PDB file of C-alpha atoms in Angstrom:
ATOM      1  CA  MET A1034       0.131  -0.237  -0.159  1.00  0.00           C
ATOM      2  CA  ALA A1035       1.468   3.702  -0.963  1.00  0.00           C
ATOM      3  CA  ASN A1036       2.040   6.523   1.461  1.00  0.00           C
ATOM      4  CA  ILE A1037       0.746  10.025   2.468  1.00  0.00           C
ATOM      5  CA  THR A1038       1.532  12.320   4.654  1.00  0.00           C
ATOM      6  CA  LEU A1039      -0.831  13.465   7.694  1.00  0.00           C
ATOM      7  CA  ALA A1040      -1.030  16.793   5.850  1.00  0.00           C
ATOM      8  CA  GLY A1041      -1.873  15.204   2.248  1.00  0.00           C
ATOM      9  CA  ALA A1042      -4.131  13.046   4.481  1.00  0.00           C
ATOM     10  CA  VAL A1043      -5.930  15.947   5.827  1.00  0.00           C
ATOM     11  CA  LYS A1044      -6.527  17.481   2.474  1.00  0.00           C
ATOM     12  CA  LEU A1045      -7.542  14.349   1.443  1.00  0.00           C
ATOM     13  CA  LYS A1046     -10.481  14.199   4.964  1.00  0.00           C
ATOM     14  CA  SER A1047     -11.759  17.196   3.338  1.00  0.00           C
ATOM     15  CA  ILE A1048     -12.287  16.123  -0.210  1.00  0.00           C
ATOM     16  CA  LEU A1049     -14.139  13.185   0.915  1.00  0.00           C
ATOM     17  CA  ARG A1050     -16.550  14.911   2.945  1.00  0.00           C
ATOM     18  CA  LYS A1051     -17.246  16.784  -0.138  1.00  0.00           C
ATOM     19  CA  ARG A1052     -17.251  13.710  -2.325  1.00  0.00           C
ATOM     20  CA  ILE A1053     -19.488  12.162   0.210  1.00  0.00           C
ATOM     21  CA  GLN A1054     -21.709  14.933   0.733  1.00  0.00           C
ATOM     22  CA  GLU A1055     -21.980  15.001  -3.817  1.00  0.00           C
ATOM     23  CA  LEU A1056     -22.680  10.824  -3.351  1.00  0.00           C
ATOM     24  CA  GLU A1057     -25.942  12.125  -1.002  1.00  0.00           C
ATOM     25  CA  MET A1058     -26.983  14.372  -3.272  1.00  0.00           C
ATOM     26  CA  GLU A1059     -26.658  11.877  -5.876  1.00  0.00           C
ATOM     27  CA  ILE A1060     -28.263   9.288  -4.332  1.00  0.00           C
ATOM     28  CA  TYR A1061     -31.603  10.780  -4.262  1.00  0.00           C
ATOM     29  CA  ARG A1062     -31.218  11.792  -7.947  1.00  0.00           C
ATOM     30  CA  VAL A1063     -30.527   8.843  -9.873  1.00  0.00           C
ATOM     31  CA  ALA A1064     -33.653   7.650  -7.331  1.00  0.00           C
ATOM     32  CA  TYR A1065     -36.370   8.807  -7.982  1.00  0.00           C
ATOM     33  CA  THR A1066     -37.736  10.207 -11.525  1.00  0.00           C
ATOM     34  CA  LYS A1067     -40.693  11.799 -12.951  1.00  0.00           C
ATOM     35  CA  VAL A1068     -43.240  10.112 -15.939  1.00  0.00           C
ATOM     36  CA  GLU A1069     -45.581  11.397 -18.033  1.00  0.00           C
ATOM     37  CA  GLY A1070     -48.848   8.683 -17.494  1.00  0.00           C
ATOM     38  CA  ASP A1071     -47.411   5.112 -18.468  1.00  0.00           C
ATOM     39  CA  ALA A1072     -44.629   6.019 -19.817  1.00  0.00           C
ATOM     40  CA  THR A1073     -41.052   3.685 -18.696  1.00  0.00           C
ATOM     41  CA  PRO A1074     -39.198   5.626 -16.750  1.00  0.00           C
ATOM     42  CA  GLU A1075     -35.607   6.112 -18.265  1.00  0.00           C
ATOM     43  CA  LYS A1076     -32.849   5.010 -16.939  1.00  0.00           C
ATOM     44  CA  PRO A1077     -30.025   7.058 -15.007  1.00  0.00           C
ATOM     45  CA  THR A1078     -26.424   7.212 -15.866  1.00  0.00           C
ATOM     46  CA  ARG A1079     -25.480   5.661 -12.508  1.00  0.00           C
ATOM     47  CA  ALA A1080     -27.166   2.956 -10.868  1.00  0.00           C
ATOM     48  CA  LEU A1081     -28.238   3.631  -7.540  1.00  0.00           C
ATOM     49  CA  GLU A1082     -26.831   0.715  -6.578  1.00  0.00           C
ATOM     50  CA  VAL A1083     -23.212   2.010  -7.389  1.00  0.00           C
ATOM     51  CA  VAL A1084     -23.647   5.214  -5.745  1.00  0.00           C
ATOM     52  CA  ASP A1085     -24.828   3.403  -3.252  1.00  0.00           C
ATOM     53  CA  ALA A1086     -21.541   1.313  -3.072  1.00  0.00           C
ATOM     54  CA  GLU A1087     -19.702   4.027  -4.019  1.00  0.00           C
ATOM     55  CA  LEU A1088     -20.501   5.961  -1.088  1.00  0.00           C
ATOM     56  CA  LEU A1089     -20.116   3.243   1.050  1.00  0.00           C
ATOM     57  CA  ASP A1090     -16.362   2.937  -0.147  1.00  0.00           C
ATOM     58  CA  VAL A1091     -15.579   6.801   0.362  1.00  0.00           C
ATOM     59  CA  ARG A1092     -17.338   6.389   3.912  1.00  0.00           C
ATOM     60  CA  ALA A1093     -14.780   3.511   5.325  1.00  0.00           C
ATOM     61  CA  ASP A1094     -11.726   5.336   3.713  1.00  0.00           C
ATOM     62  CA  SER A1095     -12.765   8.760   5.193  1.00  0.00           C
ATOM     63  CA  ARG A1096     -12.910   6.502   8.654  1.00  0.00           C
ATOM     64  CA  THR A1097      -9.718   4.927   7.885  1.00  0.00           C
ATOM     65  CA  LEU A1098      -8.108   8.726   7.152  1.00  0.00           C
ATOM     66  CA  ASP A1099      -9.880   9.244  10.383  1.00  0.00           C
ATOM     67  CA  ARG A1100      -8.294   6.957  12.296  1.00  0.00           C
ATOM     68  CA  LEU A1101      -4.888   7.436  10.859  1.00  0.00           C
ATOM     69  CA  ILE A1102      -4.854  11.303  11.652  1.00  0.00           C
ATOM     70  CA  TYR A1103      -5.895  10.684  15.541  1.00  0.00           C
ATOM     71  CA  GLU A1104      -3.340   8.348  15.715  1.00  0.00           C
ATOM     72  CA  ALA A1105      -0.251  10.491  14.362  1.00  0.00           C
ATOM     73  CA  ASN A1106      -1.639  13.373  16.214  1.00  0.00           C
ATOM     74  CA  SER A1107      -1.567  10.970  19.433  1.00  0.00           C
ATOM     75  CA  HIS A1108       1.622   9.760  18.654  1.00  0.00           C
ATOM     76  CA  HIS A1109       4.181  12.334  17.776  1.00  0.00           C
ATOM     77  CA  THR A1110       5.115  15.454  19.389  1.00  0.00           C
ATOM     78  CA  ILE A1111       6.325  18.899  18.258  1.00  0.00           C
ATOM     79  CA  ASN A1112       9.124  21.116  20.920  1.00  0.00           C
ATOM     80  CA  PHE A1113       6.883  24.341  21.433  1.00  0.00           C
ATOM     81  CA  ASP A1114       8.730  26.538  24.884  1.00  0.00           C
ATOM     82  CA  GLY A1115      10.382  24.349  25.605  1.00  0.00           C
ATOM     83  CA  LYS A1116       7.831  20.991  26.220  1.00  0.00           C
ATOM     84  CA  ALA A1117       7.300  18.337  24.204  1.00  0.00           C
ATOM     85  CA  LEU A1118       3.534  18.656  22.992  1.00  0.00           C
ATOM     86  CA  LYS A1119       1.470  16.171  21.467  1.00  0.00           C
ATOM     87  CA  LEU A1120       0.240  17.412  17.692  1.00  0.00           C
ATOM     88  CA  VAL A1121      -3.123  16.811  19.185  1.00  0.00           C
ATOM     89  CA  GLU A1122      -2.732  19.488  22.070  1.00  0.00           C
ATOM     90  CA  ALA A1123      -0.173  21.493  19.705  1.00  0.00           C
ATOM     91  CA  ILE A1124      -3.235  22.302  17.785  1.00  0.00           C
ATOM     92  CA  GLU A1125      -6.165  22.889  20.157  1.00  0.00           C
ATOM     93  CA  LEU A1126      -2.784  25.163  21.529  1.00  0.00           C
ATOM     94  CA  ALA A1127      -2.713  26.939  18.475  1.00  0.00           C
ATOM     95  CA  THR A1128      -6.773  27.363  18.131  1.00  0.00           C
ATOM     96  CA  GLN A1129      -7.066  28.230  22.291  1.00  0.00           C
ATOM     97  CA  PHE A1130      -3.976  31.076  21.220  1.00  0.00           C
ATOM     98  CA  ARG A1131      -5.856  32.705  18.165  1.00  0.00           C
ATOM     99  CA  ALA A1132      -9.055  32.904  20.057  1.00  0.00           C
ATOM    100  CA  HIS A1133      -7.509  35.150  23.285  1.00  0.00           C
ATOM    101  CA  ALA A1134      -5.611  37.224  20.707  1.00  0.00           C
ATOM    102  CA  ASP A1135      -9.944  37.514  18.939  1.00  0.00           C
ATOM    103  CA  ILE A1136     -10.622  38.594  23.234  1.00  0.00           C
ATOM    104  CA  TYR A1137      -7.673  40.993  23.323  1.00  0.00           C
ATOM    105  CA  LYS A1138      -7.938  42.157  20.382  1.00  0.00           C
ATOM    106  CA  ASN A1139     -11.278  43.228  21.062  1.00  0.00           C
ATOM    107  CA  LEU A1140     -10.638  44.750  24.325  1.00  0.00           C
ATOM    108  CA  SER A1141      -7.753  47.130  22.353  1.00  0.00           C
ATOM    109  CA  HIS A1142     -10.176  48.614  20.312  1.00  0.00           C
ATOM    110  CA  ALA A1143     -11.965  50.277  22.919  1.00  0.00           C
ATOM    111  CA  GLU A1144     -11.781  54.112  24.079  1.00  0.00           C
ATOM    112  CA  LYS A1145     -10.521  54.836  27.854  1.00  0.00           C
ATOM    113  CA  ARG A1146     -14.055  56.440  28.493  1.00  0.00           C
ATOM    114  CA  GLU A1147     -16.972  56.402  26.312  1.00  0.00           C
ATOM    115  CA  LEU A1148     -19.729  58.254  26.355  1.00  0.00           C
ATOM    116  CA  ASP A1149     -23.572  55.866  26.530  1.00  0.00           C
ATOM    117  CA  TYR A1150     -26.143  58.081  27.066  1.00  0.00           C
ATOM    118  CA  MET A1151     -27.771  60.900  29.204  1.00  0.00           C
ATOM    119  CA  ASN A1152     -29.529  60.186  31.960  1.00  0.00           C
ATOM    120  CA  ASP A1153     -31.264  63.375  33.780  1.00  0.00           C
ATOM    121  CA  GLU A1154     -28.971  65.755  32.693  1.00  0.00           C
ATOM    122  CA  LEU A1155     -26.247  63.590  33.678  1.00  0.00           C
ATOM    123  CA  PRO A1156     -23.991  61.691  30.894  1.00  0.00           C
ATOM    124  CA  ILE A1157     -23.346  57.749  32.066  1.00  0.00           C
ATOM    125  CA  TYR A1158     -19.750  56.481  30.534  1.00  0.00           C
ATOM    126  CA  THR A1159     -18.577  53.490  30.048  1.00  0.00           C
ATOM    127  CA  VAL A1160     -15.243  53.405  30.991  1.00  0.00           C
ATOM    128  CA  ALA A1161     -12.080  51.206  30.150  1.00  0.00           C
ATOM    129  CA  LEU A1162     -10.683  49.435  33.459  1.00  0.00           C
ATOM    130  CA  PHE A1163      -8.027  48.563  31.593  1.00  0.00           C
ATOM    131  CA  ASP A1164      -5.383  49.939  29.028  1.00  0.00           C
ATOM    132  CA  PRO A1165      -6.068  49.000  25.801  1.00  0.00           C
ATOM    133  CA  GLU A1166      -2.751  49.453  24.490  1.00  0.00           C
ATOM    134  CA  HIS A1167      -1.983  46.289  26.927  1.00  0.00           C
ATOM    135  CA  TYR A1168      -3.876  43.933  25.437  1.00  0.00           C
ATOM    136  CA  ARG A1169      -3.320  45.497  21.717  1.00  0.00           C
ATOM    137  CA  VAL A1170       0.412  44.272  21.770  1.00  0.00           C
ATOM    138  CA  GLU A1171      -0.798  41.109  24.410  1.00  0.00           C
ATOM    139  CA  ALA A1172      -3.160  40.182  21.087  1.00  0.00           C
ATOM    140  CA  LEU A1173       0.058  39.986  18.693  1.00  0.00           C
ATOM    141  CA  THR A1174       1.979  38.285  20.962  1.00  0.00           C
ATOM    142  CA  PHE A1175      -0.389  35.469  21.460  1.00  0.00           C
ATOM    143  CA  GLU A1176      -0.874  35.797  17.433  1.00  0.00           C
ATOM    144  CA  ARG A1177       2.873  35.221  16.837  1.00  0.00           C
ATOM    145  CA  HIS A1178       2.543  32.075  19.279  1.00  0.00           C
ATOM    146  CA  ALA A1179      -0.462  30.312  17.528  1.00  0.00           C
ATOM    147  CA  HIS A1180       1.615  31.517  13.731  1.00  0.00           C
ATOM    148  CA  LYS A1181       4.861  29.411  15.418  1.00  0.00           C
ATOM    149  CA  LEU A1182       2.604  26.831  16.700  1.00  0.00           C
ATOM    150  CA  SER A1183       0.921  25.995  13.302  1.00  0.00           C
ATOM    151  CA  ASN A1184       3.957  26.269  11.748  1.00  0.00           C
ATOM    152  CA  ALA A1185       5.748  23.726  13.646  1.00  0.00           C
ATOM    153  CA  VAL A1186       2.215  21.754  13.437  1.00  0.00           C
ATOM    154  CA  ASN A1187       2.602  21.374   9.248  1.00  0.00           C
ATOM    155  CA  ALA A1188       6.370  20.650   9.058  1.00  0.00           C
ATOM    156  CA  LYS A1189       5.462  17.707  11.127  1.00  0.00           C
ATOM    157  CA  ASN A1190       2.774  17.027   9.087  1.00  0.00           C
ATOM    158  CA  TYR A1191       4.523  16.671   6.500  1.00  0.00           C
ATOM    159  CA  GLN A1192       7.487  14.446   7.978  1.00  0.00           C
ATOM    160  CA  ILE A1193       5.199  11.995   9.019  1.00  0.00           C
ATOM    161  CA  GLU A1194       3.866   9.381   6.709  1.00  0.00           C
ATOM    162  CA  LEU A1195       0.360   7.027   6.698  1.00  0.00           C
ATOM    163  CA  ASP A1196      -0.312   3.905   5.403  1.00  0.00           C
ATOM    164  CA  PHE A1197      -3.151   5.069   3.046  1.00  0.00           C
ATOM    165  CA  ASP A1198      -3.485   4.448  -0.899  1.00  0.00           C
ATOM    166  CA  GLU A1199      -4.204   8.029  -1.924  1.00  0.00           C
ATOM    167  CA  ASP A1200      -3.972   7.051  -5.812  1.00  0.00           C
ATOM    168  CA  LYS A1201      -7.842   6.086  -5.750  1.00  0.00           C
ATOM    169  CA  TYR A1202      -8.413   9.630  -5.005  1.00  0.00           C
ATOM    170  CA  PHE A1203      -5.802  11.585  -6.482  1.00  0.00           C
TER     171      PHE A1203
END
């Protein structure tokens, strides 16, 4: 059996998801037809059984890829900040870094003091209890960490070989 890189497997997984959706829609297109009166229905280009068999085959390959990807992500590690992280943890950490960067970016856009409305002739203000500039700088730091981590994961994904024959799809 041929091999595929983990990076290729992740891309192929996305292709298989799309193919499964296409085959599911095709099943309904080939399963029914409209006819006038007692006319004999025209046979579709591909029989329902053929499309169904292909769908089952693609789903089996998708499950196999899932398993191989999960195993690789759980087995292999990268180094980040002096620590060895399993790929699955590194991927989640990069996601969390991005989420935190987004929060900090939102805080960085705040005004220190902003008029909300007038209440009985007294202005009501929203006052930031933090320094927006501090959070702008911190957002950049979290983004850099996310990029660094993602780049390390991507580089590792091209080094890892999985036992899966991609020739069927590429």
